[in-house]
Every structure is written in C-alpha cells, then in structure tokens.
Short mmCIF file of C-alpha atoms in Angstrom, two decimals:
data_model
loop_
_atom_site.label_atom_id
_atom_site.label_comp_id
_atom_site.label_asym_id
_atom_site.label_seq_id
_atom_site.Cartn_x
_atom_site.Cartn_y
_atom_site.Cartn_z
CA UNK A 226 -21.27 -6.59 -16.78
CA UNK A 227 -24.52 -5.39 -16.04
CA UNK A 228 -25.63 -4.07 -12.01
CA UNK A 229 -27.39 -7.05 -10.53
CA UNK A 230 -31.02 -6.22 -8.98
CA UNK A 231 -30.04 -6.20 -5.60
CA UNK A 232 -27.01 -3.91 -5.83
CA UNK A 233 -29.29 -1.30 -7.78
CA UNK A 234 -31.04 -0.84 -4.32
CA UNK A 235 -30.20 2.66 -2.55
CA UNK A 236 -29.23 2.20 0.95
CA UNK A 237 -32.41 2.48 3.49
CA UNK A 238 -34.96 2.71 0.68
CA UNK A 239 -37.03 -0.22 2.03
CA UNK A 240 -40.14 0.11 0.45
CA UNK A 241 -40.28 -1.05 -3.42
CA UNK A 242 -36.62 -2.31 -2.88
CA UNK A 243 -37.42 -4.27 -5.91
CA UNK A 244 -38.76 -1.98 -8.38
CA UNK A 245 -36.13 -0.45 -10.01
CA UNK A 246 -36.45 2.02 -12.47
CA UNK A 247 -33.95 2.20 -15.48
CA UNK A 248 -32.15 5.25 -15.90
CA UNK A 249 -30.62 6.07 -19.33
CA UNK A 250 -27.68 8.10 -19.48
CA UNK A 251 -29.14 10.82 -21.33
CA UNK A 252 -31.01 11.33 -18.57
CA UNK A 253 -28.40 11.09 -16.24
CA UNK A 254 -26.76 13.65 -17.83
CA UNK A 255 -29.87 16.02 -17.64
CA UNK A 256 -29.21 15.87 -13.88
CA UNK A 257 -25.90 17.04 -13.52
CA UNK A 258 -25.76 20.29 -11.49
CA UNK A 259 -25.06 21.61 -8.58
CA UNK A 260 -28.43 21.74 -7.32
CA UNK A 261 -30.16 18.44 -9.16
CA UNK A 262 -27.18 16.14 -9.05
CA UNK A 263 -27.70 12.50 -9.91
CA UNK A 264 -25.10 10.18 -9.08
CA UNK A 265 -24.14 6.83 -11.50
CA UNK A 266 -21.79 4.48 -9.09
CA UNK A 267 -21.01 1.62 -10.97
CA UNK A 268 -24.09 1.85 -12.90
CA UNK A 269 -26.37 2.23 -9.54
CA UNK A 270 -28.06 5.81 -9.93
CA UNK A 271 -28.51 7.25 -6.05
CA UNK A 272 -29.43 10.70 -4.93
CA UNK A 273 -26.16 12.78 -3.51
CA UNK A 274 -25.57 12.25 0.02
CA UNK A 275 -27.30 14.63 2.27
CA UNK A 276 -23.75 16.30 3.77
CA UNK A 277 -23.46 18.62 1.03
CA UNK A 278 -25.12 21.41 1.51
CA UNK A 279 -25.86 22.57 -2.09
CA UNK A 280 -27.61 19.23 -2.85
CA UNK A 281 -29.75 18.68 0.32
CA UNK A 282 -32.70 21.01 -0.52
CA UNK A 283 -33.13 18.81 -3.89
CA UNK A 284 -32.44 15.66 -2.21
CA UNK A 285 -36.52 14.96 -1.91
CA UNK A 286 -37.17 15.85 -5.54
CA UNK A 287 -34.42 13.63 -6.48
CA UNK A 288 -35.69 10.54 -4.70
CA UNK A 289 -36.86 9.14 -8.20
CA UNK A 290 -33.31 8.23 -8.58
CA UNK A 291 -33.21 6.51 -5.03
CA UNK A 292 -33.49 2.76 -6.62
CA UNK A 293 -32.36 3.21 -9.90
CA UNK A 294 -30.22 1.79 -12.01
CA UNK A 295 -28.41 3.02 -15.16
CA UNK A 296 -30.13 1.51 -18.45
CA UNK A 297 -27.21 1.46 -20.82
CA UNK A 298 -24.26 1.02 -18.24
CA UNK A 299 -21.35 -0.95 -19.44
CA UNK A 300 -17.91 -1.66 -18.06
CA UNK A 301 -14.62 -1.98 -20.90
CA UNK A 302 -12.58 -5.36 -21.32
CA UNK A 303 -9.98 -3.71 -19.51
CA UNK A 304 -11.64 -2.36 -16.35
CA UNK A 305 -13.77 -5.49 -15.82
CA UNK A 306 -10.05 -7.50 -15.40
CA UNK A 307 -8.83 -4.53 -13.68
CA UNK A 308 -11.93 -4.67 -10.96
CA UNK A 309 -11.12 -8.65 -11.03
CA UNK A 310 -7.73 -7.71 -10.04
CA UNK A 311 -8.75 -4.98 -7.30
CA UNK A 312 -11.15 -7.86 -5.33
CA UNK A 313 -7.85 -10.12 -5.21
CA UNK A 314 -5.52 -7.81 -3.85
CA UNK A 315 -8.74 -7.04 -1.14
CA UNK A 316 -9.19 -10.69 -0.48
CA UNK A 317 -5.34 -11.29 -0.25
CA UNK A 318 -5.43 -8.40 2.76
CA UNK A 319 -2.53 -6.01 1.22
CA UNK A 320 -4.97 -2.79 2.01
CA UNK A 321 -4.14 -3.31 5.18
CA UNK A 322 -1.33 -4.49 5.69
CA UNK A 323 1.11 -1.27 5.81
CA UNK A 324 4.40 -2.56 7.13
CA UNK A 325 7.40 -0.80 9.16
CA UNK A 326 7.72 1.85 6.76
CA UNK A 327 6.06 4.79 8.07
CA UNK A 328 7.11 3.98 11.70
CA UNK A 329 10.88 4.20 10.29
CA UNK A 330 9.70 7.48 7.70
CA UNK A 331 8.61 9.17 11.23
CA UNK A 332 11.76 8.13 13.34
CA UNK A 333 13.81 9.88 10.28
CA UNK A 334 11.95 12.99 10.47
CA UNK A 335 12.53 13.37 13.33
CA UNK A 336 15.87 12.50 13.93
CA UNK A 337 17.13 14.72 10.51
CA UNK A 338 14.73 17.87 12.51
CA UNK A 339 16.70 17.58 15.55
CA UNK A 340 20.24 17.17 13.52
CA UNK A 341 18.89 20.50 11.33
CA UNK A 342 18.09 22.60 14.84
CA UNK A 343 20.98 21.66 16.58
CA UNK A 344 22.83 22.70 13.00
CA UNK A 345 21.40 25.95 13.53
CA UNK A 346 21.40 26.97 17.15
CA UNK A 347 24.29 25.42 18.01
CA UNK A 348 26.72 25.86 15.43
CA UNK A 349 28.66 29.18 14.19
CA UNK A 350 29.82 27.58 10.83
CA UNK A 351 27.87 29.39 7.57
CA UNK A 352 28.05 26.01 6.02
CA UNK A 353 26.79 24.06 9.09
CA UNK A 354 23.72 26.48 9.00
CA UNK A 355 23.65 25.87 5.23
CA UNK A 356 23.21 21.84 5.68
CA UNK A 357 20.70 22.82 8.22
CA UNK A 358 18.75 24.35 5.66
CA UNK A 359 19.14 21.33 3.18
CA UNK A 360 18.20 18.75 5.77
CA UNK A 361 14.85 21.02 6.61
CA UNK A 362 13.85 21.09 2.82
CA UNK A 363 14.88 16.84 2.74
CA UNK A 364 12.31 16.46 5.88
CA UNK A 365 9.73 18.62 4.06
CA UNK A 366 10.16 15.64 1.28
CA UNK A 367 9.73 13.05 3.72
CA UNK A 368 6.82 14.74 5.20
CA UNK A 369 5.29 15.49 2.00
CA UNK A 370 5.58 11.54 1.24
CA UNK A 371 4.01 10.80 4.84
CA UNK A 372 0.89 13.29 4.12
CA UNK A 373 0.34 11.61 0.85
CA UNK A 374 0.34 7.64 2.61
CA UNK A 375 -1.83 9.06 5.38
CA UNK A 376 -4.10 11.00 2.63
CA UNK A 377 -4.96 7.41 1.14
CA UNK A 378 -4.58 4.94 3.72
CA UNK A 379 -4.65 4.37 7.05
CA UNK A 380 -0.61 3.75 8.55
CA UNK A 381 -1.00 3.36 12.42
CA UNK A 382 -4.97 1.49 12.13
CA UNK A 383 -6.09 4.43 14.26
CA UNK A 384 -8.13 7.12 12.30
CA UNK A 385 -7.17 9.49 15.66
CA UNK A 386 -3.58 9.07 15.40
CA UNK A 387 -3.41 9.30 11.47
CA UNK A 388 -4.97 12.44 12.26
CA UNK A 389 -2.40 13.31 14.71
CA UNK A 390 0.34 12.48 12.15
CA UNK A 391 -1.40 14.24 9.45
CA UNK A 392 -1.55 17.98 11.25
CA UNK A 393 2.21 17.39 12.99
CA UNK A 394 4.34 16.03 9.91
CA UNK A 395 1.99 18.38 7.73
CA UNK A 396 0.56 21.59 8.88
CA UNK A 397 3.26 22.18 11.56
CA UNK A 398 6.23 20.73 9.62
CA UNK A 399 5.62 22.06 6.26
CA UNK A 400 2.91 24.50 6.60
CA UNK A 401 0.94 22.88 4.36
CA UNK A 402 -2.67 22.08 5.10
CA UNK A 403 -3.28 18.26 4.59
CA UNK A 404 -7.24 19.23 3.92
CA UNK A 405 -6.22 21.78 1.04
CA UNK A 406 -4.20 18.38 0.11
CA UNK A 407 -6.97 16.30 -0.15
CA UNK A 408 -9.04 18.59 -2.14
CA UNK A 409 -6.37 19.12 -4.49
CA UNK A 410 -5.39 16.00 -4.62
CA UNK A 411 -8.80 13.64 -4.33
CA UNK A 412 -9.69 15.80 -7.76
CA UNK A 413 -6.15 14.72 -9.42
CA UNK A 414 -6.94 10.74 -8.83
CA UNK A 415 -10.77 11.32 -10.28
CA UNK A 416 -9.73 13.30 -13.22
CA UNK A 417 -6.27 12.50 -13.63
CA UNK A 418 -4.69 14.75 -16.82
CA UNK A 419 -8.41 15.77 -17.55
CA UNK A 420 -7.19 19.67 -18.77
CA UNK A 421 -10.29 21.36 -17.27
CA UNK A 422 -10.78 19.15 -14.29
CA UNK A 423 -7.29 17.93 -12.79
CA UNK A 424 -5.77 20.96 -11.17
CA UNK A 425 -2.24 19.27 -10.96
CA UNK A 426 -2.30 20.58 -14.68
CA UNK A 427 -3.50 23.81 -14.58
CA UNK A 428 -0.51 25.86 -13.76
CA UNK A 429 -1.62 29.23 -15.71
CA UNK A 430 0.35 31.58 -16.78
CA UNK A 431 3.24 29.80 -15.96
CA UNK A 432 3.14 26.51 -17.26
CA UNK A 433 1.23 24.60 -20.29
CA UNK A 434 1.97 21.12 -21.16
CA UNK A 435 -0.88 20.99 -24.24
CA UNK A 436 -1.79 23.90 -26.55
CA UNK A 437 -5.19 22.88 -25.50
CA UNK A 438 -5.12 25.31 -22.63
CA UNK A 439 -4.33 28.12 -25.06
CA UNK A 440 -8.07 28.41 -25.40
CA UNK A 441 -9.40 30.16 -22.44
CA UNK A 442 -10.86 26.80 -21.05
CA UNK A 443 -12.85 27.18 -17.97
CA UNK A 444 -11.16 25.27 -14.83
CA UNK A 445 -13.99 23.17 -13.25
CA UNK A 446 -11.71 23.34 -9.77
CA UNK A 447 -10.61 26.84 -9.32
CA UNK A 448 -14.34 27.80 -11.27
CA UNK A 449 -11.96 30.56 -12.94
CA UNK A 450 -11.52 30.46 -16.58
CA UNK A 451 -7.49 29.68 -17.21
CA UNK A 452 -6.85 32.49 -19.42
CA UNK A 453 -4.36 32.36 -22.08
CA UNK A 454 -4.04 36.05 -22.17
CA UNK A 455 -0.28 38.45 -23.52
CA UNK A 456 1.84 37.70 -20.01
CA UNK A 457 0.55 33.81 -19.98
CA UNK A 458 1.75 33.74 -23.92
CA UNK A 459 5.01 35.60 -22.58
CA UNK A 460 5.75 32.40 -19.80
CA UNK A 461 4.90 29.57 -21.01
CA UNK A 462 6.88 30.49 -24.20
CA UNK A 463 10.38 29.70 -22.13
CA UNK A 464 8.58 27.48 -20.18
CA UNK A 465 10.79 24.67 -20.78
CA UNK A 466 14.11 27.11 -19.09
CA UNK A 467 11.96 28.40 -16.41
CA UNK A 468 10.58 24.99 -15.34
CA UNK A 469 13.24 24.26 -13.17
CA UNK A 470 14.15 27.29 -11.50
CA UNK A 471 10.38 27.59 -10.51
CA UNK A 472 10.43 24.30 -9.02
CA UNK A 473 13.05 25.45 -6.69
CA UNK A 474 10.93 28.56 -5.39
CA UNK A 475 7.27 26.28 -5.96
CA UNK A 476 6.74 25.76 -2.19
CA UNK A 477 6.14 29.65 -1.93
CA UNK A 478 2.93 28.56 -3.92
CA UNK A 479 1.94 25.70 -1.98
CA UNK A 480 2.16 27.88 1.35
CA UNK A 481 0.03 30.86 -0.45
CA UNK A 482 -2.68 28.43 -1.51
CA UNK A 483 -2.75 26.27 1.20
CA UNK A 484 -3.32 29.61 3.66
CA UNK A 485 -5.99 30.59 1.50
CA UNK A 486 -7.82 27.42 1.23
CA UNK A 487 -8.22 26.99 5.01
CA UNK A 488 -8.70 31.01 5.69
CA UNK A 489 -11.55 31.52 2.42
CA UNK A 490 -12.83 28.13 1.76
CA UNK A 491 -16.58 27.83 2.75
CA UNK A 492 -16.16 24.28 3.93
CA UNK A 493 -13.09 22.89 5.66
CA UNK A 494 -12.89 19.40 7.95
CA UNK A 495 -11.33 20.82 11.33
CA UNK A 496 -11.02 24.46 10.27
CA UNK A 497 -9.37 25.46 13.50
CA UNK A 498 -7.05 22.67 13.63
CA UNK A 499 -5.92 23.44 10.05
CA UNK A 500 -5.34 27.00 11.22
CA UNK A 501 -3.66 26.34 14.32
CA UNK A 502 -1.28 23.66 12.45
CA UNK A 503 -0.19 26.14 9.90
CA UNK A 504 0.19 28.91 12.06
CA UNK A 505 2.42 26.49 14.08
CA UNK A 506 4.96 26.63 11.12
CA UNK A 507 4.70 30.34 10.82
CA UNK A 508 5.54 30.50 14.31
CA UNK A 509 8.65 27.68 14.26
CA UNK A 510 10.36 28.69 10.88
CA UNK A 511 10.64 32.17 10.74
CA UNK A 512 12.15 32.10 14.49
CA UNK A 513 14.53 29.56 12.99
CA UNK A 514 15.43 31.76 10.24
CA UNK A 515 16.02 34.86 12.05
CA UNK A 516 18.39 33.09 14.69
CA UNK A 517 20.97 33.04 12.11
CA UNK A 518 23.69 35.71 12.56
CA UNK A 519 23.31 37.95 9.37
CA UNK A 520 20.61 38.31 6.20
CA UNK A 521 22.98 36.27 3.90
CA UNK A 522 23.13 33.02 5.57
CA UNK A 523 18.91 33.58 6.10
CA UNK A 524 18.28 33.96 2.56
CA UNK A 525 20.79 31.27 1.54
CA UNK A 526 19.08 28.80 4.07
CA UNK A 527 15.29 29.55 3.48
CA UNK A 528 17.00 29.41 -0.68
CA UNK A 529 18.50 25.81 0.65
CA UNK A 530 15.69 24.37 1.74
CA UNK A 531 13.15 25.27 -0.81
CA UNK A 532 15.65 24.54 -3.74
CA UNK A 533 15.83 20.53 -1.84
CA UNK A 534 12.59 20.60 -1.36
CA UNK A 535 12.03 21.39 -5.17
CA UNK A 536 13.37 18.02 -5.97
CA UNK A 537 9.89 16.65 -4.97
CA UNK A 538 8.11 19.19 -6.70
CA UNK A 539 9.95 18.31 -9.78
CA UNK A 540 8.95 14.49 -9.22
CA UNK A 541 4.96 15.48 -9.18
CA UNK A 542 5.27 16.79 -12.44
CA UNK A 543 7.45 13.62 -13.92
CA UNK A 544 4.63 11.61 -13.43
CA UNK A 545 2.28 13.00 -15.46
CA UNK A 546 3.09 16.08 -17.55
CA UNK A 547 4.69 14.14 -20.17
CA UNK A 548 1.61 11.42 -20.76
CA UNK A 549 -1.90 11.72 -22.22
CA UNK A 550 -4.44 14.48 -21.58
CA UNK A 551 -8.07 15.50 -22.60
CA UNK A 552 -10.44 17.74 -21.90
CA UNK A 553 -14.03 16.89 -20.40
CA UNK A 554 -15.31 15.05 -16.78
CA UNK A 555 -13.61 11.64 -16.55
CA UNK A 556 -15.98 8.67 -17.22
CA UNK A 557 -16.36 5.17 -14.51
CA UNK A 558 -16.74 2.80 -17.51
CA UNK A 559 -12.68 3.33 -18.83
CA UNK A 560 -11.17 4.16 -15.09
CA UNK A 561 -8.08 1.32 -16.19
CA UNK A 562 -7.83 2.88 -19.65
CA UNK A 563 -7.52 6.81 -18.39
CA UNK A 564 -5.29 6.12 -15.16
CA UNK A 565 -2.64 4.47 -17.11
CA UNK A 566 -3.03 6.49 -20.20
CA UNK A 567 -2.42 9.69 -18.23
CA UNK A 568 0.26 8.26 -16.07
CA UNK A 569 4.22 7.09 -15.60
CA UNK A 570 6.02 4.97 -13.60
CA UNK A 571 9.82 6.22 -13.04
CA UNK A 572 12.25 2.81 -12.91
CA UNK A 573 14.45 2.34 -10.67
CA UNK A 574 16.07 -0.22 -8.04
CA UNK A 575 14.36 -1.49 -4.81
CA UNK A 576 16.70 0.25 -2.78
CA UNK A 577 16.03 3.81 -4.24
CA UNK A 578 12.50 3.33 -3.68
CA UNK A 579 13.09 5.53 -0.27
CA UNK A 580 13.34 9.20 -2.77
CA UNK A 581 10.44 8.35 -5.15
CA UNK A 582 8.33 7.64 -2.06
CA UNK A 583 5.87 5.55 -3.97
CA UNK A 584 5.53 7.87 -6.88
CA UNK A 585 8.09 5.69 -8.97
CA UNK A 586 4.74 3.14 -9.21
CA UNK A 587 2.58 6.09 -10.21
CA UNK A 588 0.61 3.63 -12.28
CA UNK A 589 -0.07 1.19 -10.22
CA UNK A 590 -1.17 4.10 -7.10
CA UNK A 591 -3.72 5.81 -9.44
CA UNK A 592 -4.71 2.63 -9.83
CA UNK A 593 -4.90 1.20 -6.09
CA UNK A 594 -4.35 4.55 -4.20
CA UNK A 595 -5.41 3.10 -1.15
CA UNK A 596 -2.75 0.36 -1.07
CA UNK A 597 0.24 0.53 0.57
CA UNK A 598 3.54 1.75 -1.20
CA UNK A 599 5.35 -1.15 0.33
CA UNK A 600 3.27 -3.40 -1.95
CA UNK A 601 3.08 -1.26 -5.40
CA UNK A 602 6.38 -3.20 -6.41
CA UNK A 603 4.62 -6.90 -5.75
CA UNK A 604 1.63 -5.50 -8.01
CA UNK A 605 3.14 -4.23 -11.06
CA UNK A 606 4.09 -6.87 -13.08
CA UNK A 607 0.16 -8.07 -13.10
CA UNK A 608 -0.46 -4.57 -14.33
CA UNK A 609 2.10 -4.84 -16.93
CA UNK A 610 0.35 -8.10 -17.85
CA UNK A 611 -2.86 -6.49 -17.98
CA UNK A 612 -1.88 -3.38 -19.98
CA UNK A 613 -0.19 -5.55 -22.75
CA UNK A 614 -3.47 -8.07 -23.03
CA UNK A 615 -5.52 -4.92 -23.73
CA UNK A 616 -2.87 -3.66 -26.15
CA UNK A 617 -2.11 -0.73 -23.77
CA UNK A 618 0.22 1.69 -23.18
CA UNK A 619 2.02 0.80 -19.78
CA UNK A 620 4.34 3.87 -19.87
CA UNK A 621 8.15 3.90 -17.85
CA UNK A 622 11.27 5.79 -17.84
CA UNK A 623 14.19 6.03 -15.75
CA UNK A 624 14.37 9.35 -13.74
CA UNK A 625 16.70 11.14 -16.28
CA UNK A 626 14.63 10.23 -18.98
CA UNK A 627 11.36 11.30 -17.21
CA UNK A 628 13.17 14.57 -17.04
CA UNK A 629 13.73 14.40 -21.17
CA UNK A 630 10.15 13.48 -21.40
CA UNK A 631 8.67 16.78 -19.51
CA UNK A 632 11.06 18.52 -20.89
CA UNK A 633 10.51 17.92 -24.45
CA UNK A 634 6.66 18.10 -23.53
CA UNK A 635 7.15 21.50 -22.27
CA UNK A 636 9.26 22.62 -25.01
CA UNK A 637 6.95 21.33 -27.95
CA UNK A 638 4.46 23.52 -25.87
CA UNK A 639 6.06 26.70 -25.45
CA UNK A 640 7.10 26.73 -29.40
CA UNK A 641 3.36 26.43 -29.98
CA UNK A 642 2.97 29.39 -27.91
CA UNK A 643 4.77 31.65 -29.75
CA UNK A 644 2.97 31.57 -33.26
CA UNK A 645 -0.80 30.53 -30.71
CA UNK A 646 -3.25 34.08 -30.37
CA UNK A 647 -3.49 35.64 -27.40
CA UNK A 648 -6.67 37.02 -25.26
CA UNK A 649 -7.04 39.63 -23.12
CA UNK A 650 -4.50 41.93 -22.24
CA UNK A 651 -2.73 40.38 -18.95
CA UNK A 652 -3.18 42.19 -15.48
CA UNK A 653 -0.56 43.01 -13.74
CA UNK A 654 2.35 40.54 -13.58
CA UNK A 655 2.85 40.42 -9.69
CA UNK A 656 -1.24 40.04 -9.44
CA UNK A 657 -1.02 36.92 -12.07
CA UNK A 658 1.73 35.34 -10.04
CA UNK A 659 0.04 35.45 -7.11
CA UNK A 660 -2.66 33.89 -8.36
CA UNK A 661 -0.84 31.01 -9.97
CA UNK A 662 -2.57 28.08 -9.07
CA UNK A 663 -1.57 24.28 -9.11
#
C-alpha cells in the first residue's frame, strides 16, 4: 500500500512538511554510494543519518530527499500480511515480554564454569580434566546463544546490564567480541543468503554452497573480491568431508576475526571495552590450559572444547546453507518472500528447544528477530499459515536431515568444482587460511 502523506515527512523538517516530492526508483538508485546515499524506508526517501561519518559532508546536498517519498513504491501480497502480522504480535506485547529463560541460561553458565574449574584445578584424573574441557566448549554454546538474545532484544529491560551481560558471557567467556557479532551478524538478517552481501556465506577458499561463487564475485562486506583461484578449487572440491572436521577447529576463526575487527576496524562501539573483554579470555584460558600436568591432556582439552563447541557451529550452517541464495542487495518490498526462501527451521520437541537455542525457529527469528525465543514456538503455525496462502515454501527438517540437506548441498557443490575454471594462481596456503573469513 502506498506511504500516506504524513509518514513521507522526514523527522524535524518543519518547513514545507507538506510538499513532498516523489522520488522514482531510478533515481533512488542514482544515489546509492558511499558518499551520496539516499535512503528508501518503507517507501519514505530520507537523507542518511548524520552519525556516519562518510555520509555527513553530503548530508546538506542531499536534503532534496529530506521529505520525499518513493514514486513507484509497492509492498508484495505476502509482506503486506506479514507487516499485518508483525503490528499484532507488537500490540499483543510479546517483544517484551522475555520470560525466565535467560535468568536460568545465566545461572547454568555459571554453575557448568565453576563445575569445569573445579574439574581442572582440583582434580588429578586425565578424564576429569577431559570433561572439564567439554563442559567449557558446552558453556561457550550457551554463551554464544545468550550473545545472540542480547544482540536482538533486550533480556533484563536494562540497556546497562544487557551490556554488562553482553561483554561477561561474550568477550570474557568466549573471547568473542559481541560488536564484531553485530556487524557480522546485523548484515546476515538484511541480506540473508544474498552471495555477495551475507557474509555467513562467504567462507572462501574453504567452503562454497553455490557454483555462483566460482566467479570471482566481489564481497560487499569484507570489500575483497572472494576469489575462486587453484587452492580455493583444491578445498571446496572435498568440501563436503572436510565440513565437519573444520567445524570442530572453526572457533580458531571466530577468535582471529573477532581480534581483528576490534584491533583494525575504523569504527567500533566501546573500543576499549571490547579490548579489555577479549583480552580477559586471553588472560583466563590459557592459564587454565597450562595448569594441566603435561602437553597431552592441554591439547586434548583445548581439542575438547572446541570440537563441543563445534556442535553450534555446525547448527549456524543448518539453517541456511542448504536453502535459496542469489546474488545482488536485498530489496524492502519482498522482506517475507527472501527471509523464508533463504531459511530453515530444524523440528524438534519442546523440550529440546534448550540445544537449538532458538535457531530451530530460524524462520520465524529472521522474521521477528527482535522477539523473544520463548515465543517463536506460539508464532509459527501463523507463519506456516501465511507461507501456504502465498503458495510458499515454508522449509523444515529434523536435525539429521538438516545435516543430509547441507551435506548434499555441499557435495553437489564441490563436484561442480572439479570440472569449474580456476583464477589466479592461489597464495600461499597458510596466508589463505588465515584469511578465511565467515
């Protein structure tokens, strides 16, 4: 449905509230860079806000777009029921409402922390430091579930103490920065399976899922092109073997990138509390580690715990590598259509919902990701019943089959590979997996 007159107004633009001009989206489109960026919200055209630095110099020259509204805007079938939808969910207060969970989530944490310490210190047994190590990577999973509610939602209504939350059962737990999260993972719900925009699919050289990234495409995230060069031809043509053994090792990834977002990147909320959180799980770990009485049981429990922790790591990819992708910027006129085209739920019983942690409803959270996982169940069959009245695809598989799925995805993939032409000649193959992003 078309923008009504007095939505089309920008915020603070007083004078000539009611003139509006009409924007076509031609012209939209001839505004789309870094430094002349025109934004379309729900078919309101206003200027970028003046935070970002690489759009506040233009932000005068871009007034014209101030109280404007786009010309040809025009929402599908499916996304006008699925906004219909969102405002009664809003009105019947389930944003915020959060529930008990993450007050229990956080007593676990801590509870399986202290049982993995006293494992540790206090115990001579091999296999009693071995379980320590398994129930470090199991509180990584639980923490990594906590930093992805607190990412989207608010869970103790105070911003301050989310925040707390966020750097302890994050950054010092895991030694993962929850900013370096939410960049990642903000762009992932926007462009969700978009192959040169989503970087939750662009796992160069290691992993494909479409022989669409055999063609050098340039990644809009990393602003690197994701080349398809001799040693990315070489991986991702046993792909489908090395999947799993890679998820077990993946968190050495996640702690590379995550250092190097809040050390390099230009612009990071809290910089120093990032760094101090992080360095807070260099300093705990590695003491842990190195308490134990010889090298074997420290490389079998650092092994331990990322191997458990690649459980979760393996459940990321479940969701998604196995659905729809495409290549190009997402578009706000088929949000409904894209989120649960490029997106599946896992089935399973209410009382396993505690291992998904929310994921198993990835459908209905790319959807509504700022509504509460203890609600996701309640909502699904109305998404179900929206899906089928638009004649689409609401897709669902148990966990072993979601494992069949990705599988088979990354197999069909990888064969493709093989006969699929090269590019350059690859650099060096310690340099390429170090710079293995995603």
């Amino acid at each position: 449905m078309p923008p009504s007159v007095d939505a089309m107004s920008a915020p603070g633009d007083a004078a000539g509230a009611g003139d509006v001009r009409m924007i076509s989206s031609k012209e939209l489109r001839a505004h789309a860079s870094a430094d002349d960026l025109w934004i379309s919200i729900s078919g309101d055209v206003t200027p970028p806000t003046p935070s970002s630095p690489t759009t506040r110099p233009r932000r005068a020259r871009s007034s014209a777009a101030s109280s404007s509204a786009a010309s040809d805007y025009t929402v599908s079938p499916a996304s006008a029921d699925y906004r219909r939808l969102l405002a009664q969910l809003s009105s019947a207060g389930l944003f915020e409402r959060v529930g008990p969970a993450p007050k229990v989530q956080l007593v676990l944490m801590a509870v399986l922390f202290y049982a993995a310490l006293y494992l540790a210190l206090a115990c001579a047994s091999a296999w009693a430091h071995l379980l320590a190590g398994g129930l470090i990577g199991f509180v990584w999973i639980q923490s990594g579930w906590m930093g992805h509610d607190s990412g989207h939602h608010r869970i103790t209504g105070h911003p301050v103490l989310d925040r707390v939350v966020q750097v302890l059962s994050g950054n010092c737990l895991t030694g993962l920065s929850i900013a370096w999260w939410k960049c990642n993972h903000n762009t992932h719900h926007i462009a969700c399976n978009s192959l040169d925009h989503d970087p939750d699919l662009q796992h160069m050289p290691l992993f494909a899922v479409s022989p669409k990234l055999f063609g050098n495409i340039w990644s809009c995230f990393y602003q690197r092109t994701l080349a398809f060069d001799a040693a990315s031809k070489f991986l991702i043509s046993y792909q489908h073997w090395t999947f799993y053994p890679v998820m077990c090792i993946a968190r050495i990834n996640l702690l590379v990138q995550s250092a190097l977002f809040v050390l390099t990147e230009k612009r990071v909320p809290q910089r120093l509390l990032e760094i101090a959180g992080v360095a807070a799980f260099w300093a705990w770990y590695p003491l842990l580690v190195v308490s134990l009485p010889n090298w074997w049981e420290r490389v079998a429990f650092v092994l331990f715990s990322f191997t458990i922790c690649g459980i979760q790591h393996v459940q990321f990819c479940l969701n998604h590598f196995s659905s729809d992708v495409y290549v190009g910027p997402p578009k706000g006129n088929d949000w409904f259509e894209k989120q649960t085209a490029g997106s599946l739920d896992i089935l399973c019983p209410p009382w396993m919902d505690w291992f998904h942690g929310g994921l198993q409803f990835q459908i209905e959270h790319h959807l509504f990701p700022r509504l509460p996982r203890c609600h996701l169940r309640k909502v699904a069959p109305a998404v179900r019943d929206l899906c089928k009245k638009h004649g689409l695809t609401y897709s669902a598989a148990s966990f072993w089959g979601a494992n069949v799925l990705t599988w088979k995805t990354l197999r069909a993939a990888a064969l493709q590979a093989r006969s699929a032409t090269s590019g350059a000649a690859p650099k060096n193959l310690v340099w390429e997996a170090l710079n293995t992003h995603g």
